[in-house]
Coordinates of C-alpha atoms in Angstrom, one line a residue:
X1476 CA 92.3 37.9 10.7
X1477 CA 91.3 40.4 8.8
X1478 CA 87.3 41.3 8.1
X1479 CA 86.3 41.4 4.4
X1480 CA 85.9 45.3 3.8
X1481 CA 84.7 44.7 0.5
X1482 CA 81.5 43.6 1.3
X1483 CA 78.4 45.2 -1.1
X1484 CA 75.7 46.4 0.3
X1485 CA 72.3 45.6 -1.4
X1486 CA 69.9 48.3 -1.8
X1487 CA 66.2 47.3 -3.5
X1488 CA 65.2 48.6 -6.5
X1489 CA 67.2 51.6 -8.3
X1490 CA 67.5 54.6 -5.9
X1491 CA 68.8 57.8 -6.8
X1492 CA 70.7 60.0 -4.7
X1493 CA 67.6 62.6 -4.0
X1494 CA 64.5 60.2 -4.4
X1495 CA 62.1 61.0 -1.8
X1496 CA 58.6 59.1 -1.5
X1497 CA 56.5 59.6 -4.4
X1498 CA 54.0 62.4 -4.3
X1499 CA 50.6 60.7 -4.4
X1500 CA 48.6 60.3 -7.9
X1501 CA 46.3 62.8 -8.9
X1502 CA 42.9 61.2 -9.2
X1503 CA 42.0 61.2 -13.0
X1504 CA 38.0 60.9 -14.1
X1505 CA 38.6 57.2 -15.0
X1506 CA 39.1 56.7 -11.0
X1507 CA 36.3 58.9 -10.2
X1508 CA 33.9 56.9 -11.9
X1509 CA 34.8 53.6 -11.4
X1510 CA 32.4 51.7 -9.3
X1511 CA 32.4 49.2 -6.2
X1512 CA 32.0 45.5 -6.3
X1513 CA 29.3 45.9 -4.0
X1514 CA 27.8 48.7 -6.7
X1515 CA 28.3 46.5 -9.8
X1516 CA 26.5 43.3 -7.7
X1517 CA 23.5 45.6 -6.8
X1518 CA 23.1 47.6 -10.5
X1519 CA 23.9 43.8 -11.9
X1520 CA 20.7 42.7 -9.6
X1521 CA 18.8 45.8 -10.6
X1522 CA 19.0 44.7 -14.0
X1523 CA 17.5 41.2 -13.8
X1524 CA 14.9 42.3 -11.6
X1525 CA 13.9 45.2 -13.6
X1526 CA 13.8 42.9 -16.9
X1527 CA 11.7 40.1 -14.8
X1528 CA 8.9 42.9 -14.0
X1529 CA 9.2 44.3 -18.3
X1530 CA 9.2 40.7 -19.4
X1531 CA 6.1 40.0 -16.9
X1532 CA 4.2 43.2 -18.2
X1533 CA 5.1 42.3 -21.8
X1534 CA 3.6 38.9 -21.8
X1535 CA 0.3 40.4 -19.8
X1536 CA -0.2 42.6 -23.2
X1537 CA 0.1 39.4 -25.1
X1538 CA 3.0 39.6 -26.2
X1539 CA 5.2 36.1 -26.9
X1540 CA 7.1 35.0 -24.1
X1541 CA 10.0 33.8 -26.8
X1542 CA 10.2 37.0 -28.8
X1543 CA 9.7 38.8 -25.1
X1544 CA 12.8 37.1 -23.7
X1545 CA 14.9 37.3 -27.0
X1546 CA 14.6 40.7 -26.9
X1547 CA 15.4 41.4 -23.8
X1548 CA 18.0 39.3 -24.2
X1549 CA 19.4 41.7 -27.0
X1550 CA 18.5 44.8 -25.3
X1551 CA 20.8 43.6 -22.7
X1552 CA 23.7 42.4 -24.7
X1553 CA 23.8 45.8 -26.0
X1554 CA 23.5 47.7 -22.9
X1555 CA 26.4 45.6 -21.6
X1556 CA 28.5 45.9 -24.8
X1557 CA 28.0 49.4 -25.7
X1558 CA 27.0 50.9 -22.2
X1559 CA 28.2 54.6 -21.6
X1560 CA 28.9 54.2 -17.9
X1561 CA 30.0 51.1 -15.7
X1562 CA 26.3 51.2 -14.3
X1563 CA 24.7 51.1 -17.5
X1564 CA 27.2 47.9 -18.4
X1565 CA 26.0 46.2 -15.0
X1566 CA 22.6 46.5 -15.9
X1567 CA 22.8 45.6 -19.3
X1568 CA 24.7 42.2 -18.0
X1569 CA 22.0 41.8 -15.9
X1570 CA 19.5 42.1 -18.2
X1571 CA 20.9 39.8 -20.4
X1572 CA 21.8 37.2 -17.7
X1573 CA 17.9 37.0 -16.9
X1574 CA 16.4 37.2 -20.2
X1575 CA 19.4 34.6 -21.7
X1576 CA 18.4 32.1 -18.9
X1577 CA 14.2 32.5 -19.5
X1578 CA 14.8 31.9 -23.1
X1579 CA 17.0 29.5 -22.6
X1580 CA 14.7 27.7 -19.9
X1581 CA 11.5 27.7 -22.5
X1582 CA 13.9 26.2 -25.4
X1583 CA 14.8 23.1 -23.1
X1584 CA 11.3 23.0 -22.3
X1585 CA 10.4 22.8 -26.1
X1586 CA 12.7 20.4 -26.4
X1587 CA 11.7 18.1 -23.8
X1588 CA 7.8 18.0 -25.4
X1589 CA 9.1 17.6 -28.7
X1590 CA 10.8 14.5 -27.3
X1591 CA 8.1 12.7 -25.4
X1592 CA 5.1 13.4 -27.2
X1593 CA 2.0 13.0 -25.1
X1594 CA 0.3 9.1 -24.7
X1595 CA -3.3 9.7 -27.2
X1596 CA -4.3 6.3 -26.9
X1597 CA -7.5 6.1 -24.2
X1598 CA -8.3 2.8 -22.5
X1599 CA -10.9 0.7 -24.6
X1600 CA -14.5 0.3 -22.5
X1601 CA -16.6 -2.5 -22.8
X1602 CA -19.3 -0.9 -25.1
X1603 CA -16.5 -0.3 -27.6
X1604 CA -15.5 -4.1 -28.0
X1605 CA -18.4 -5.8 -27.6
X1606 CA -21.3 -3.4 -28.4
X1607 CA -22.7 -4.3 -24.8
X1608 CA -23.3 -1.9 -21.9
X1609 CA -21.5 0.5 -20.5
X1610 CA -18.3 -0.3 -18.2
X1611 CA -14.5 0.0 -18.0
X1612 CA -12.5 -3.3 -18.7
X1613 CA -10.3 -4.9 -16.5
X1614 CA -7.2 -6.8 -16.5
X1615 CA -9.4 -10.5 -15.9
X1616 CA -12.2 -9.2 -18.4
X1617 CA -9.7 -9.8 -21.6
X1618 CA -11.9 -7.6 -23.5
X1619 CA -8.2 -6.7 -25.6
X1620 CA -7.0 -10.1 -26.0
X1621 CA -7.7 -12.8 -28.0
X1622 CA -9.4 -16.4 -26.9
X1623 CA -6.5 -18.4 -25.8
X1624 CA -3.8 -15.5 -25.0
X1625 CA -4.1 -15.8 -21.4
X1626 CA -3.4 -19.6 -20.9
X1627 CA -0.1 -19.6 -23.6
X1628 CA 1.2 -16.7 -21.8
X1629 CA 0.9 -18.8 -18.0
X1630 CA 1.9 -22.1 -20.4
X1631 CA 5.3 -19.9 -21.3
X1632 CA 6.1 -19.1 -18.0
X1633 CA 5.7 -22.5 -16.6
X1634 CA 7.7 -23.3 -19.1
X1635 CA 10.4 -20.9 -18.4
X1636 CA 10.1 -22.0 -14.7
X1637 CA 10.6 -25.2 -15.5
X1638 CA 14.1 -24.5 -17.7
X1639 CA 15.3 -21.9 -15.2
X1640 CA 14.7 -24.4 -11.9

């Protein structure tokens, strides 16, 4: 038998006739300037760090710690948005990454007061009910409660006892 002689034979891609290997890139300034990971983590940490010792200093002079974080907070967005240089981007992000998170912190925690407002009732002494000396009452004293409130309250709960058993 006869072998097929009209095989194809697959090359990859399209390759010309006289293509060598490509003669490498020339580096442009885009390339030149373009930063590490490693570079963009530590001007990111500079950043935050840098704002944490302003924001500190700020607050010392008396300033508000609210207005101090919102504006950091802004001074970093804009760094970040408007930035001339990758640093100056990664600083600005961290900037506003530690300033966003302080103000956002002291909201939550203005929030959280607002919603359980502190207990201004004070425990009622002895001299306050009765006129009478000195001393703190006690849960068998009674000062608070009325003649008779005690025994219905054990009367109920023998009577609940009783139903439940």
């Amino acid at each position: 038998m006869a072998k097929n002689k009209h095989k194809k034979k697959h090359h990859p891609g399209n390759r010309h006739r006289n293509a060598g290997p490509r003669a490498p890139r020339a580096q442009t300034q885009d390339d030149k300037n373009r930063e590490t990971n490693t570079q963009r983590l530590g001007y990111t940490a500079g950043g935050a760090a840098a704002t944490s010792v302003v924001g500190g200093l700020l607050m010392k002079q008396g300033w508000a710690p609210k207005t101090v974080a919102t504006g950091l907070t802004l001074l970093g967005a804009g760094l970040g948005w408007k930035g001339d240089s990758a640093a100056v981007r990664s600083v600005g992000v961290g900037t506003m990454s530690a300033a966003g998170a302080q103000l956002a912190l002291m909201l939550w925690d203005d929030h959280d007061k607002k919603a359980d407002p502190p207990a201004t009732t004070t425990p009622a002494t002895a001299s306050q009910v009765s006129g009478g000396a000195k001393k703190q009452l006690s849960n068998g004293d009674g000062g608070d409660l009325p003649s008779g409130a005690l025994e219905s309250a054990f009367n109920r709960a023998r009577l609940a006892m009783a139903v439940g058993g």
